[in-house]
């Protein structure tokens, strides 16, 4: 669909889970002919390789795994060598890896867990973007996967909400600082997407309320004007648009992918 992307290289973090948003994004980039590097923690190495094999088989593109911890500068330094070996320059960096840990009200929130969420969700994209900016091609783009929680607070998830609000502002800073070099930056703000992260959340809420997870999910769907939970493919399609020339005049934006749950900017 976006022919200008064919043969260009993209790096997507947090792409080990076949059910996750990262792989949903990688699939849509590969469907447009992009060569893709899939990054994730070493512990997720097996699924990472399987996902790469699936992309090679289904789309005929190059796809390789990169193990890294986005919150660790040393790990990023090692990964950059491998990224450079895969492609001399990147058309797209997708900062997707993210966590939500320790959910509780602020008064009870464990400080170590709070910091760990900020380290992965905010420091991670900063460290990785800083390391890869010298290898972004002119016309290249950074897509940061934020969240609707970065615009509206998610109760008991202050670390997550703050990290995503910070990521949206990081995106805007990046956009204005690097526009002159032809590098764009935009954020995606998904609503409720059916991945492991949300399946766990429905189960947690159900356990707290003493009802079935199907009930918490049914209530979640009722809050979405389009009447369904989103899919990783929905987010992937929006990411491909942001990487393509179809969004050439867009930078510094935070695009909602929420089925209408959020309508403000
Ligand atoms: P997920 O838990 O299914 O996948 C996240 C991936 O990130 C995992 O494979 C995990 O191993 C990886 N990861 C975690 N810490 C890492 C680290 N330090 N270094 C490298 N990789 C690491 O999550 P998901 O639901 O697919 O979410 C992906 C992104 O989308 C996250 O940033 C999340 O905050 C965001 N998001 C998700 C939803 C949703 O409804 N699922 C909604 C809004 C935003």
Short mmCIF file of C-alpha atoms in Angstrom, two decimals, residues 21-258:
data_model
loop_
_atom_site.label_atom_id
_atom_site.label_comp_id
_atom_site.label_asym_id
_atom_site.label_seq_id
_atom_site.Cartn_x
_atom_site.Cartn_y
_atom_site.Cartn_z
CA UNK A 21 1.07 -4.70 19.75
CA UNK A 22 4.77 -4.75 18.78
CA UNK A 23 4.31 -7.77 16.54
CA UNK A 24 1.05 -6.28 15.20
CA UNK A 25 3.05 -3.22 14.13
CA UNK A 26 5.93 -5.29 12.71
CA UNK A 27 3.46 -7.28 10.61
CA UNK A 28 1.96 -4.17 9.03
CA UNK A 29 5.42 -2.74 8.26
CA UNK A 30 6.45 -6.07 6.72
CA UNK A 31 3.20 -6.15 4.75
CA UNK A 32 4.43 -2.90 3.17
CA UNK A 33 7.72 -4.56 2.24
CA UNK A 34 9.86 -3.20 5.08
CA UNK A 35 12.77 -5.20 6.51
CA UNK A 36 12.20 -5.44 10.24
CA UNK A 37 14.29 -5.95 13.35
CA UNK A 38 12.28 -7.21 16.29
CA UNK A 39 13.65 -6.29 19.73
CA UNK A 40 12.79 -7.67 23.15
CA UNK A 41 14.27 -8.92 26.41
CA UNK A 42 16.64 -11.89 26.22
CA UNK A 43 14.11 -14.02 28.11
CA UNK A 44 11.71 -13.59 25.17
CA UNK A 45 14.35 -14.76 22.66
CA UNK A 46 12.54 -17.92 21.49
CA UNK A 47 9.26 -16.29 20.46
CA UNK A 48 11.23 -13.41 18.92
CA UNK A 49 12.93 -15.77 16.47
CA UNK A 50 9.59 -17.48 15.70
CA UNK A 51 8.00 -14.11 14.92
CA UNK A 52 10.87 -13.23 12.59
CA UNK A 53 10.50 -16.55 10.78
CA UNK A 54 6.77 -15.87 10.35
CA UNK A 55 7.45 -12.45 8.79
CA UNK A 56 10.09 -13.87 6.44
CA UNK A 57 7.71 -16.64 5.39
CA UNK A 58 4.54 -14.53 5.04
CA UNK A 59 5.94 -11.33 3.52
CA UNK A 60 9.31 -12.29 1.97
CA UNK A 61 11.11 -9.52 3.87
CA UNK A 62 14.28 -9.68 5.96
CA UNK A 63 13.46 -10.05 9.66
CA UNK A 64 15.94 -10.60 12.50
CA UNK A 65 15.71 -10.66 16.31
CA UNK A 66 17.63 -8.30 18.59
CA UNK A 67 17.72 -8.99 22.30
CA UNK A 68 17.94 -5.88 24.43
CA UNK A 69 16.66 -4.25 27.58
CA UNK A 70 15.52 -0.76 26.55
CA UNK A 71 16.05 0.55 30.09
CA UNK A 72 19.72 -0.42 30.10
CA UNK A 73 22.23 1.82 28.31
CA UNK A 74 24.86 -0.93 28.06
CA UNK A 75 22.37 -3.32 26.49
CA UNK A 76 21.39 -0.63 23.95
CA UNK A 77 25.05 0.00 23.06
CA UNK A 78 25.47 -3.69 22.19
CA UNK A 79 22.20 -3.74 20.22
CA UNK A 80 23.17 -0.72 18.11
CA UNK A 81 26.10 -2.72 16.66
CA UNK A 82 23.69 -5.44 15.52
CA UNK A 83 21.20 -2.92 14.17
CA UNK A 84 23.95 -1.28 12.11
CA UNK A 85 24.97 -4.68 10.75
CA UNK A 86 21.36 -5.28 9.62
CA UNK A 87 20.94 -1.93 7.84
CA UNK A 88 23.16 1.13 7.42
CA UNK A 89 20.22 3.44 8.18
CA UNK A 90 16.73 3.22 9.66
CA UNK A 91 13.55 4.58 8.15
CA UNK A 92 11.58 3.83 11.33
CA UNK A 93 12.14 3.36 15.03
CA UNK A 94 9.08 2.12 16.90
CA UNK A 95 9.43 2.51 20.67
CA UNK A 96 6.75 0.04 21.70
CA UNK A 97 8.20 -1.91 24.67
CA UNK A 98 6.30 -0.99 27.81
CA UNK A 99 5.20 -2.31 31.19
CA UNK A 100 2.56 -1.61 33.81
CA UNK A 101 3.58 -2.87 37.25
CA UNK A 102 2.55 -2.53 40.87
CA UNK A 103 -0.92 -1.13 40.30
CA UNK A 104 -2.14 0.56 43.49
CA UNK A 105 -3.15 3.98 44.75
CA UNK A 106 -0.30 6.48 45.13
CA UNK A 107 -0.19 6.15 48.93
CA UNK A 108 0.44 2.41 48.69
CA UNK A 109 2.54 2.37 45.50
CA UNK A 110 5.94 0.67 45.90
CA UNK A 111 8.57 3.28 45.00
CA UNK A 112 10.88 0.74 43.33
CA UNK A 113 8.09 -0.52 41.07
CA UNK A 114 7.02 3.04 40.27
CA UNK A 115 10.58 3.85 39.12
CA UNK A 116 10.87 0.61 37.12
CA UNK A 117 7.82 1.62 35.04
CA UNK A 118 9.35 5.03 34.32
CA UNK A 119 12.68 3.37 33.45
CA UNK A 120 11.17 1.13 30.77
CA UNK A 121 8.38 3.36 29.41
CA UNK A 122 10.13 6.72 29.40
CA UNK A 123 13.90 6.38 29.91
CA UNK A 124 13.87 3.45 27.46
CA UNK A 125 12.56 5.42 24.46
CA UNK A 126 14.89 8.33 25.37
CA UNK A 127 18.01 6.12 25.56
CA UNK A 128 17.19 4.16 22.41
CA UNK A 129 16.18 7.18 20.35
CA UNK A 130 19.34 9.05 21.42
CA UNK A 131 21.47 6.06 20.40
CA UNK A 132 19.78 5.60 17.01
CA UNK A 133 19.20 9.20 15.87
CA UNK A 134 22.60 9.28 14.09
CA UNK A 135 21.45 6.33 11.96
CA UNK A 136 17.98 7.61 11.06
CA UNK A 137 17.68 8.47 7.38
CA UNK A 138 16.28 11.79 6.17
CA UNK A 139 12.54 11.19 5.92
CA UNK A 140 12.84 8.75 8.81
CA UNK A 141 10.34 8.66 11.60
CA UNK A 142 10.07 7.71 15.26
CA UNK A 143 6.76 6.31 16.49
CA UNK A 144 6.33 6.15 20.26
CA UNK A 145 3.61 3.85 21.53
CA UNK A 146 2.09 5.87 24.37
CA UNK A 147 -1.46 5.27 25.62
CA UNK A 148 -4.80 6.91 26.26
CA UNK A 149 -3.53 6.74 29.86
CA UNK A 150 -1.04 9.46 28.89
CA UNK A 151 -4.00 11.77 28.30
CA UNK A 152 -6.47 10.62 30.93
CA UNK A 153 -5.31 9.20 34.28
CA UNK A 154 -5.89 5.48 34.74
CA UNK A 155 -6.80 4.97 38.42
CA UNK A 156 -4.20 2.92 40.40
CA UNK A 157 -1.79 3.19 37.46
CA UNK A 158 -0.06 6.52 38.23
CA UNK A 159 3.41 5.33 37.15
CA UNK A 160 2.03 4.08 33.84
CA UNK A 161 -0.07 7.19 33.21
CA UNK A 162 2.79 9.56 34.09
CA UNK A 163 5.26 7.59 31.93
CA UNK A 164 2.94 7.77 28.92
CA UNK A 165 2.20 11.48 29.42
CA UNK A 166 5.97 11.99 29.52
CA UNK A 167 6.38 9.92 26.36
CA UNK A 168 3.88 12.13 24.55
CA UNK A 169 5.84 15.25 25.55
CA UNK A 170 9.13 13.52 24.63
CA UNK A 171 7.61 12.91 21.17
CA UNK A 172 6.77 16.60 20.79
CA UNK A 173 10.27 17.68 21.89
CA UNK A 174 11.84 15.24 19.43
CA UNK A 175 9.57 16.48 16.63
CA UNK A 176 10.51 20.13 16.99
CA UNK A 177 14.21 19.48 17.64
CA UNK A 178 14.74 17.21 14.59
CA UNK A 179 12.26 18.52 12.00
CA UNK A 180 15.01 20.47 10.24
CA UNK A 181 16.89 17.20 9.69
CA UNK A 182 13.83 15.66 8.05
CA UNK A 183 13.07 13.35 10.98
CA UNK A 184 9.47 13.15 12.16
CA UNK A 185 8.17 11.90 15.50
CA UNK A 186 4.61 10.98 16.42
CA UNK A 187 2.97 9.05 19.23
CA UNK A 188 0.18 6.51 19.13
CA UNK A 189 -2.29 6.44 22.00
CA UNK A 190 -4.07 3.08 21.93
CA UNK A 191 -7.15 2.53 24.03
CA UNK A 192 -8.01 -1.00 25.08
CA UNK A 193 -6.23 -3.47 22.84
CA UNK A 194 -6.65 -7.20 23.32
CA UNK A 195 -3.13 -8.28 24.33
CA UNK A 196 -1.70 -10.18 27.33
CA UNK A 197 -1.40 -6.85 29.18
CA UNK A 198 -5.17 -6.31 29.05
CA UNK A 199 -6.16 -9.95 29.50
CA UNK A 200 -4.22 -9.82 32.80
CA UNK A 201 -5.92 -6.56 33.70
CA UNK A 202 -9.44 -7.94 33.14
CA UNK A 203 -8.51 -10.98 35.27
CA UNK A 204 -7.07 -8.74 38.05
CA UNK A 205 -10.16 -6.54 38.12
CA UNK A 206 -12.44 -9.58 38.07
CA UNK A 207 -10.56 -11.15 41.00
CA UNK A 208 -10.86 -7.91 42.98
CA UNK A 209 -14.60 -7.68 42.28
CA UNK A 210 -15.35 -11.37 42.60
CA UNK A 211 -16.78 -11.68 39.08
CA UNK A 212 -15.69 -13.46 35.87
CA UNK A 213 -13.09 -11.83 33.54
CA UNK A 214 -15.74 -11.98 30.78
CA UNK A 215 -17.82 -9.58 32.86
CA UNK A 216 -15.03 -6.99 33.25
CA UNK A 217 -14.31 -7.31 29.53
CA UNK A 218 -17.99 -6.86 28.66
CA UNK A 219 -18.04 -3.68 30.74
CA UNK A 220 -14.86 -2.49 29.01
CA UNK A 221 -16.42 -2.98 25.58
CA UNK A 222 -19.47 -0.98 26.68
CA UNK A 223 -17.21 2.09 27.11
CA UNK A 224 -15.98 1.98 23.49
CA UNK A 225 -18.19 3.83 20.96
CA UNK A 226 -17.12 1.51 18.11
CA UNK A 227 -18.35 -1.39 20.25
CA UNK A 228 -15.30 -3.64 20.32
CA UNK A 229 -11.88 -4.01 21.91
CA UNK A 230 -9.05 -2.98 19.56
CA UNK A 231 -6.54 -5.39 18.03
CA UNK A 232 -2.77 -5.17 17.55
CA UNK A 233 -3.55 -4.94 13.82
CA UNK A 234 -5.55 -1.73 14.42
CA UNK A 235 -2.48 -0.17 16.03
CA UNK A 236 -0.20 -1.63 13.33
CA UNK A 237 -2.23 0.01 10.56
CA UNK A 238 -1.95 3.39 12.30
CA UNK A 239 1.81 2.90 12.77
CA UNK A 240 2.32 2.08 9.08
CA UNK A 241 0.48 5.29 8.20
CA UNK A 242 2.76 7.31 10.52
CA UNK A 243 5.89 5.73 9.02
CA UNK A 244 4.67 6.29 5.44
CA UNK A 245 4.74 9.41 3.29
CA UNK A 246 0.93 9.58 3.66
CA UNK A 247 1.62 11.36 6.98
CA UNK A 248 4.50 13.47 5.62
CA UNK A 249 3.07 16.73 7.01
CA UNK A 250 2.42 15.32 10.49
CA UNK A 251 4.93 15.54 13.30
CA UNK A 252 4.67 16.01 17.06
CA UNK A 253 1.17 14.47 17.15
CA UNK A 254 -0.34 11.99 19.57
CA UNK A 255 -2.88 9.97 17.57
CA UNK A 256 -5.70 8.19 19.43
CA UNK A 257 -6.44 4.58 18.42
CA UNK A 258 -9.27 4.08 20.88
#
